[in-house]
Coordinates of C-alpha atoms in Angstrom, one line a residue:
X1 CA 31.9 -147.8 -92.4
X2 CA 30.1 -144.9 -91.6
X3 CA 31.4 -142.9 -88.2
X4 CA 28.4 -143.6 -86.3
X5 CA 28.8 -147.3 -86.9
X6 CA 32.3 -147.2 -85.6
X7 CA 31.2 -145.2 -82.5
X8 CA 28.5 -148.1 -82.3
X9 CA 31.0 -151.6 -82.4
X10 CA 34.2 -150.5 -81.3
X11 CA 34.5 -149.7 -76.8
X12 CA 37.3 -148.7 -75.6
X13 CA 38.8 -152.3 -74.9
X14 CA 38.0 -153.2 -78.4
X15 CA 39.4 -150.3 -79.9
X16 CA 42.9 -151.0 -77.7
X17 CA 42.5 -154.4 -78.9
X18 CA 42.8 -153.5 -82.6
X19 CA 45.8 -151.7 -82.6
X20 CA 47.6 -154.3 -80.7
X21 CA 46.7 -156.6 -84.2
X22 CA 46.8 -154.0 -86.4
X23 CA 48.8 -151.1 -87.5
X24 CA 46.1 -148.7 -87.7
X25 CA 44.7 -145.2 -86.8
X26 CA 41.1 -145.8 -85.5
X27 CA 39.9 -142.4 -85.9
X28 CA 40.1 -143.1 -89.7
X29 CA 36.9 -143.6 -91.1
X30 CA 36.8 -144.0 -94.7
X31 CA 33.2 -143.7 -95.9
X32 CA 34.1 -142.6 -99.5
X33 CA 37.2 -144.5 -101.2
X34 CA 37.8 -142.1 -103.8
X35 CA 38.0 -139.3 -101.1
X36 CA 41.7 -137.8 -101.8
X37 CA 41.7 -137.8 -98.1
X38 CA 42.4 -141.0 -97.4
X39 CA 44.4 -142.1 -100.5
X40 CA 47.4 -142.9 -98.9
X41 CA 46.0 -144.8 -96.4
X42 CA 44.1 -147.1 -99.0
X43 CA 47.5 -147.7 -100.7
X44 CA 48.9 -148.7 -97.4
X45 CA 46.2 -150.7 -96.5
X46 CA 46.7 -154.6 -96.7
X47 CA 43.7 -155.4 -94.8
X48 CA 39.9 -153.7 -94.5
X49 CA 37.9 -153.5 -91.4
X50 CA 34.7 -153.1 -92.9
X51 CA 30.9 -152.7 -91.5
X52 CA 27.6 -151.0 -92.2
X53 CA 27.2 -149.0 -95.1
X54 CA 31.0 -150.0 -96.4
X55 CA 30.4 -148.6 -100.0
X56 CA 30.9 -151.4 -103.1
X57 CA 34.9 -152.8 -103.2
X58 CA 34.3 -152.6 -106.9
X59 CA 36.9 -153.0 -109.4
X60 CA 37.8 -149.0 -109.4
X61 CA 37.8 -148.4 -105.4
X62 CA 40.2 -151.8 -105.6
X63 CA 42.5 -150.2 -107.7
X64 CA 43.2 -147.4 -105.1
X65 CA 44.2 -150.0 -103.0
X66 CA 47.2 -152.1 -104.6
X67 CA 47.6 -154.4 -101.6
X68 CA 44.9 -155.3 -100.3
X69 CA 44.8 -158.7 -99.4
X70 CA 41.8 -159.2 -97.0
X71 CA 39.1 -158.1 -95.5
X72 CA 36.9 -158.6 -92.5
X73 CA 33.3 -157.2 -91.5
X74 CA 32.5 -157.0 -88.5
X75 CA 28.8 -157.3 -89.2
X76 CA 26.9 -160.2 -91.1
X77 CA 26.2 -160.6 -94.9
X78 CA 28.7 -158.8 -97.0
X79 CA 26.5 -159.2 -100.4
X80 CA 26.3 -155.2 -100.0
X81 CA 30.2 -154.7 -100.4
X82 CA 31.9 -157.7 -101.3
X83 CA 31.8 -157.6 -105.8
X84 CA 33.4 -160.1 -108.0
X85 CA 36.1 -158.3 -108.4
X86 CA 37.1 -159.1 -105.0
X87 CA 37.4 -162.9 -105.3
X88 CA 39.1 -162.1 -108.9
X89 CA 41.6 -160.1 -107.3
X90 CA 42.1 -163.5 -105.0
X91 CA 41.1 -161.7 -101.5
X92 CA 39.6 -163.8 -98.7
X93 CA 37.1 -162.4 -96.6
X94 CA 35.5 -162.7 -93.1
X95 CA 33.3 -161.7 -91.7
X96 CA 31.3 -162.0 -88.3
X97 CA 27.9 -163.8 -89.1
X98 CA 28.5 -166.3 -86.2
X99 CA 28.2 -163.4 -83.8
X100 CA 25.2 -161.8 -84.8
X101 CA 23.6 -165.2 -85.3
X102 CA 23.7 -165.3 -81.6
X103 CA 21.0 -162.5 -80.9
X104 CA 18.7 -163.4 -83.8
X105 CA 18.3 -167.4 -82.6
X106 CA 17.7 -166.2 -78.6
X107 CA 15.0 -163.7 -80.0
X108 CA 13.6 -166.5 -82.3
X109 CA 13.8 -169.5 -79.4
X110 CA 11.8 -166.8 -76.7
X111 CA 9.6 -166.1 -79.9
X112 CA 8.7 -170.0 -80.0
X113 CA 8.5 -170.4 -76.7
X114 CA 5.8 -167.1 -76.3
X115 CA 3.8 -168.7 -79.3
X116 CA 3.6 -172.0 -78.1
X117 CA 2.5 -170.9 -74.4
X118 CA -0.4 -168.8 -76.3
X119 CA 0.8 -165.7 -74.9
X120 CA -0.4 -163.2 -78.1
X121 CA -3.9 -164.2 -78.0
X122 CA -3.9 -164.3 -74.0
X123 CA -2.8 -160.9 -73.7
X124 CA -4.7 -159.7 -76.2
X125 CA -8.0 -160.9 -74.3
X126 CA -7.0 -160.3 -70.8
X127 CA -6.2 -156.4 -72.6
X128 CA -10.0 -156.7 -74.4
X129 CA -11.6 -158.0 -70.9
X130 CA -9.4 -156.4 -68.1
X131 CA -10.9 -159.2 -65.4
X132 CA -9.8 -162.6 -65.0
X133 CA -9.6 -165.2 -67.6
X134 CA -9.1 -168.7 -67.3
X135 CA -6.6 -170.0 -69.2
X136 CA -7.9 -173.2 -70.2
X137 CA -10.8 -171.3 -71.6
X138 CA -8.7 -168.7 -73.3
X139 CA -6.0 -170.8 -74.5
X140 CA -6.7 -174.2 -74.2
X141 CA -4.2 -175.2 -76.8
X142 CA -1.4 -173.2 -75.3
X143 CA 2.0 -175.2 -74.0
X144 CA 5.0 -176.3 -75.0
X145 CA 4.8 -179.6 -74.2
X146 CA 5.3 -182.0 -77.7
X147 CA 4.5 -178.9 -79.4
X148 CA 6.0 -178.6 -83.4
X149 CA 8.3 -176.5 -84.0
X150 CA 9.0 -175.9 -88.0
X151 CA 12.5 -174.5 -89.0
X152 CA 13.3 -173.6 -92.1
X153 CA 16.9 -173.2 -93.1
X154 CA 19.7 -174.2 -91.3
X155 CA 21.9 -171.4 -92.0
X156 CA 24.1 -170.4 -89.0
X157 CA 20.8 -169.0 -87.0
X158 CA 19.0 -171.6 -88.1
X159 CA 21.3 -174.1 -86.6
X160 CA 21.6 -172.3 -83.2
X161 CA 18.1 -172.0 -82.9
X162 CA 17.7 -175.9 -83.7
X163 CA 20.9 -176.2 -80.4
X164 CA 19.0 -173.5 -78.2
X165 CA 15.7 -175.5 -78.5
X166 CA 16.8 -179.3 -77.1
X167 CA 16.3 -178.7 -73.9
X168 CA 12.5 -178.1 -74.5
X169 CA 9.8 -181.0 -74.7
X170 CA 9.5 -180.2 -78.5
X171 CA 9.9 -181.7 -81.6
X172 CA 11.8 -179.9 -84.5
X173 CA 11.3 -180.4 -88.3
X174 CA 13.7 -178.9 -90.3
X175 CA 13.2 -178.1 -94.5
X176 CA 16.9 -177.2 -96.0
X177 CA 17.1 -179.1 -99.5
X178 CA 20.8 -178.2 -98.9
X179 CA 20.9 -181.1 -95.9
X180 CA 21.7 -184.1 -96.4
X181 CA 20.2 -187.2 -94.0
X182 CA 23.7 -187.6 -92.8
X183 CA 23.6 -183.6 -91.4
X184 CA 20.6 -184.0 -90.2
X185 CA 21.6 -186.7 -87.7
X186 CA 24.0 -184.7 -86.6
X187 CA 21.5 -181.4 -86.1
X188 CA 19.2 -184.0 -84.5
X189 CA 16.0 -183.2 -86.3
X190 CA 14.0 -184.7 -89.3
X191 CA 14.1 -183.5 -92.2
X192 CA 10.8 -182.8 -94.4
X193 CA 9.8 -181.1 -97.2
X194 CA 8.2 -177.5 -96.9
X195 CA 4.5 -178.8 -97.4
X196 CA 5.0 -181.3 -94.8
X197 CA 6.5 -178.7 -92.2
X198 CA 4.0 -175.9 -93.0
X199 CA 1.2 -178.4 -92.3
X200 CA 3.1 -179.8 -89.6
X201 CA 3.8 -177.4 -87.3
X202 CA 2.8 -175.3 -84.3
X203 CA 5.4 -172.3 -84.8
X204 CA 7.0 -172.0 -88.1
X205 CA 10.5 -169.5 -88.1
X206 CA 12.3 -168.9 -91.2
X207 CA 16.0 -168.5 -91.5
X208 CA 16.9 -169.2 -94.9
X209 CA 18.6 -166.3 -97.0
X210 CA 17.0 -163.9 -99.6
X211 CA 17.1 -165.2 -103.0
X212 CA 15.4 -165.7 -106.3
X213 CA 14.2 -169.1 -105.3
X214 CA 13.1 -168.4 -102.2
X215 CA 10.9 -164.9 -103.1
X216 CA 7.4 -165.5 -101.4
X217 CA 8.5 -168.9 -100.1
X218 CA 5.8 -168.4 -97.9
X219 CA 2.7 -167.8 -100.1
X220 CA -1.3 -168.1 -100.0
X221 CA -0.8 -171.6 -100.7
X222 CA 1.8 -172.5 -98.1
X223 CA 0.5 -170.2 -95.7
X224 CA -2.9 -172.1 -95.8
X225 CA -1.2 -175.2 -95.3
X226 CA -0.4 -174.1 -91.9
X227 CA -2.5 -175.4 -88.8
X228 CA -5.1 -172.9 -87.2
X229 CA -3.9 -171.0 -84.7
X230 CA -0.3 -171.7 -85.7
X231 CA 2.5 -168.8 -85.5
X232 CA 5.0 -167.9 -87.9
X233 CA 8.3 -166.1 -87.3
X234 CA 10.1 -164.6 -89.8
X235 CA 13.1 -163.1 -88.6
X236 CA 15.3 -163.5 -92.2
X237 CA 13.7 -161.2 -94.9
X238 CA 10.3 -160.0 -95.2
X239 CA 10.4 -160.8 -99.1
X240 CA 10.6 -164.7 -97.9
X241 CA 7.0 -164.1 -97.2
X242 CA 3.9 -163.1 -99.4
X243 CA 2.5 -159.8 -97.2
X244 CA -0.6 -159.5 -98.8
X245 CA -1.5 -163.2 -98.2
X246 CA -0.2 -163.5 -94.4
X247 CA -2.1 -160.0 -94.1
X248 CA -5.5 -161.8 -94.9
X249 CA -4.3 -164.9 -92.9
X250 CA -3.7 -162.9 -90.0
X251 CA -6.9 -160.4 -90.1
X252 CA -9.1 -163.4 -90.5
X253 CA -7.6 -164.6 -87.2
X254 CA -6.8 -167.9 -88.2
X255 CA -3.1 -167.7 -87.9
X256 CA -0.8 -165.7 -85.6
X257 CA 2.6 -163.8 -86.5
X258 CA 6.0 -162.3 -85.2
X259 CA 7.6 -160.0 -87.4
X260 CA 10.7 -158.5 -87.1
X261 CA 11.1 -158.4 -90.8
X262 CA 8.4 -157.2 -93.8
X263 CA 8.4 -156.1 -97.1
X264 CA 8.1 -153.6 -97.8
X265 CA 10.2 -152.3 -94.6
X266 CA 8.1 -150.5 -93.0
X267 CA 4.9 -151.4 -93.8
X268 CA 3.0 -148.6 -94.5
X269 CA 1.0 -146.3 -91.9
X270 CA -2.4 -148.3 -93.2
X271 CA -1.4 -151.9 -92.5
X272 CA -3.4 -153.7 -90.2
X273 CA -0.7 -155.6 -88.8
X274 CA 0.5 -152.5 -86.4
X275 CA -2.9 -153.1 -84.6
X276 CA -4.2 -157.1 -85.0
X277 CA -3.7 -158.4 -81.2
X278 CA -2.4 -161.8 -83.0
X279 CA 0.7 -159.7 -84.6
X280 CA 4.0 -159.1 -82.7
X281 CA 5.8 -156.4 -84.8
X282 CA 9.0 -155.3 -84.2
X283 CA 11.4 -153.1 -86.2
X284 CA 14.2 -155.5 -87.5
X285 CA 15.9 -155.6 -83.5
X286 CA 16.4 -159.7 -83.7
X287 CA 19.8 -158.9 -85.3
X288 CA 22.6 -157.6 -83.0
X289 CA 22.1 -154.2 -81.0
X290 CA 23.4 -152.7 -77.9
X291 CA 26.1 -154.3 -76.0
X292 CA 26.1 -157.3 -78.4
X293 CA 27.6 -155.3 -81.2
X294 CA 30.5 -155.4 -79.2
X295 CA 30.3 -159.3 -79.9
X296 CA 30.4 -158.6 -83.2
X297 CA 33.8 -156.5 -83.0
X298 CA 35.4 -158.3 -80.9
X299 CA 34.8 -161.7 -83.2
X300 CA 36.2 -159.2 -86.1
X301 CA 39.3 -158.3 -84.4
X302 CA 39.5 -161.8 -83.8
X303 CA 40.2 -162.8 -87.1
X304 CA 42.5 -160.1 -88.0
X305 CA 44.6 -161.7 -85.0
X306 CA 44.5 -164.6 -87.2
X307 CA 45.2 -163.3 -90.4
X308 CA 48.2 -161.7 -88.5
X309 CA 49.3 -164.9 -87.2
X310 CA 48.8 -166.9 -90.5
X311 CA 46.3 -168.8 -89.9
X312 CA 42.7 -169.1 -91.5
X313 CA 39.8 -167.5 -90.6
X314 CA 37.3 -169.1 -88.3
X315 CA 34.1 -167.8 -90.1
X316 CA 35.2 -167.6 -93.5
X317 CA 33.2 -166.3 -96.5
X318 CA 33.7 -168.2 -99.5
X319 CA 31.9 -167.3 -103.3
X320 CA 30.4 -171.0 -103.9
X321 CA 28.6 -170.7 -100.4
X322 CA 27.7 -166.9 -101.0
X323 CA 25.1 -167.7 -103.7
X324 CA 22.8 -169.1 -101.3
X325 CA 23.6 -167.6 -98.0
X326 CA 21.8 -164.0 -96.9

């Protein structure tokens, strides 16, 4: 990982925590595997502590390292750093997805819960008016009673946000053509599929992972399907979602948005979406930051502890499940 991601994880108790796991020195930094520098250490190393900008563990930089037999990031998707080789070479990896779900799904669930009170549009007008507004004449469809909550995906976030949101008056539709009726008991929500959930629902948040299938999931056509004055969240990958159309959705004023993700990212300098008062944009800070990277670390060193101890990991990352997860 780079230095300044180290610097950003790992506090002091942290820090005291991994070398009571591990025998390590953790004012190494490797950034570059084939650095002579720290050769020896890579042919020593049995285990990888990996994180942002961890370069590709390739079938060359695997080489330098004879005995490596695991490794662990202490961020979320490992798509970046993880090859084949890796699972060819038979290593098992971690990593510490769980933990940064946790930030993503309370940003979403106080997303939700601003959209469905009507808060963009209110502010916007008490801004516009400076005087008092009533709001049963400003937003008279505002609440969150029975309101409609569409998720789609239930990938780790997507599952927390589904728990998070129980206690609310609010009914959740879920689309994942990866659950089963059986799972979705057990989540507590009804499944449908995405035309009935886009038409469906009263805040719309996506948390399903960036692939092929799911490029522009949101298009013109599904975005039209959704209610007026609806909101959607989109807190995965901007590429899940069709910019151009939701720009035109969202200047026409018949839909509403929060953006923590876009594609491109950033939009550029001309978008209208910095300035539309029924756009929430926010530079990808859903994810971890802060004091909760710690949580991330600390859920890292966690399973080093149990690869020390023998025992398997309690968020492991396996290649069948990789395909489809972000």
């Amino acid at each position: 990982m780079a230095p300044e991601v180290r610097d950003a994880l790992f506090d002091d108790e942290t820090l005291t925590l991994l070398t009571q796991v591990a025998d390590t020195d953790p004012a190494l930094v490797v950034t570059d595997f084939h650095d002579p520098a720290v050769a020896p250490a890579l042919a020593r190393a049995e285990a990888l502590l990996t994180g942002w900008e961890c370069p590709p563990l390739d079938a060359r930089a695997l080489e330098l390292m004879p005995r490596l037999r695991t490794v662990v990031h202490a961020a979320g998707s490992v798509k970046h750093h993880i090859t084949d080789a890796c699972w060819q070479r038979g290593i098992t990896v971690a990593s510490a997805a769980g933990a940064n779900a946790v930030p993503v799904a309370e940003y979403t669930v106080a997303m939700v819960l601003l959209a469905g009170k009507g808060v963009l549009p209110a502010a916007a007008a008490y801004r516009a008016k400076r005087t008092w507004i009533s709001p049963i004449d400003t937003i008279g469809r505002g609440g969150n009673y029975r309101r409609t909550v569409g998720v789609v995906g239930a990938s780790r976030i997507g599952r927390r946000v589904i728990e998070l949101l129980r206690p609310y008056d609010l009914e959740v539709l879920l689309y994942d053509p990866y659950v089963d009726t059986e799972q979705a008991a057990e989540l507590q929500v009804r499944t449908v599929d995405l035309d009935v959930l886009a038409r469906s629902s009263d805040v719309v948040t996506i948390h399903a992972p960036q692939l092929p299938s799911t490029h522009h999931l949101f298009d013109a056509q599904q975005l039209s399907r959704m209610p007026d004055g609806a909101t959607l969240i989109n807190t995965a990958r901007g590429s899940l979602v069709d910019t151009e159309a939701l720009t035109a959705e969202l200047v026409s004023g018949r839909l509403n948005a929060v953006l923590d993700v876009t594609h491109p990212e950033v939009l550029p300098a001309s978008s209208p979406l910095y300035e539309l008062p029924n756009v929430l944009l926010t530079p990808h800070v859903a994810g971890s930051l802060g004091n909760e990277l710690t949580r991330m670390a600390r859920a890292a060193v966690d399973e080093l502890a149990r690869y020390a101890a023998g025992l398997p990991f309690a968020d492991p990352v396996r290649p069948d499940a990789l395909a489809r997860s972000a």
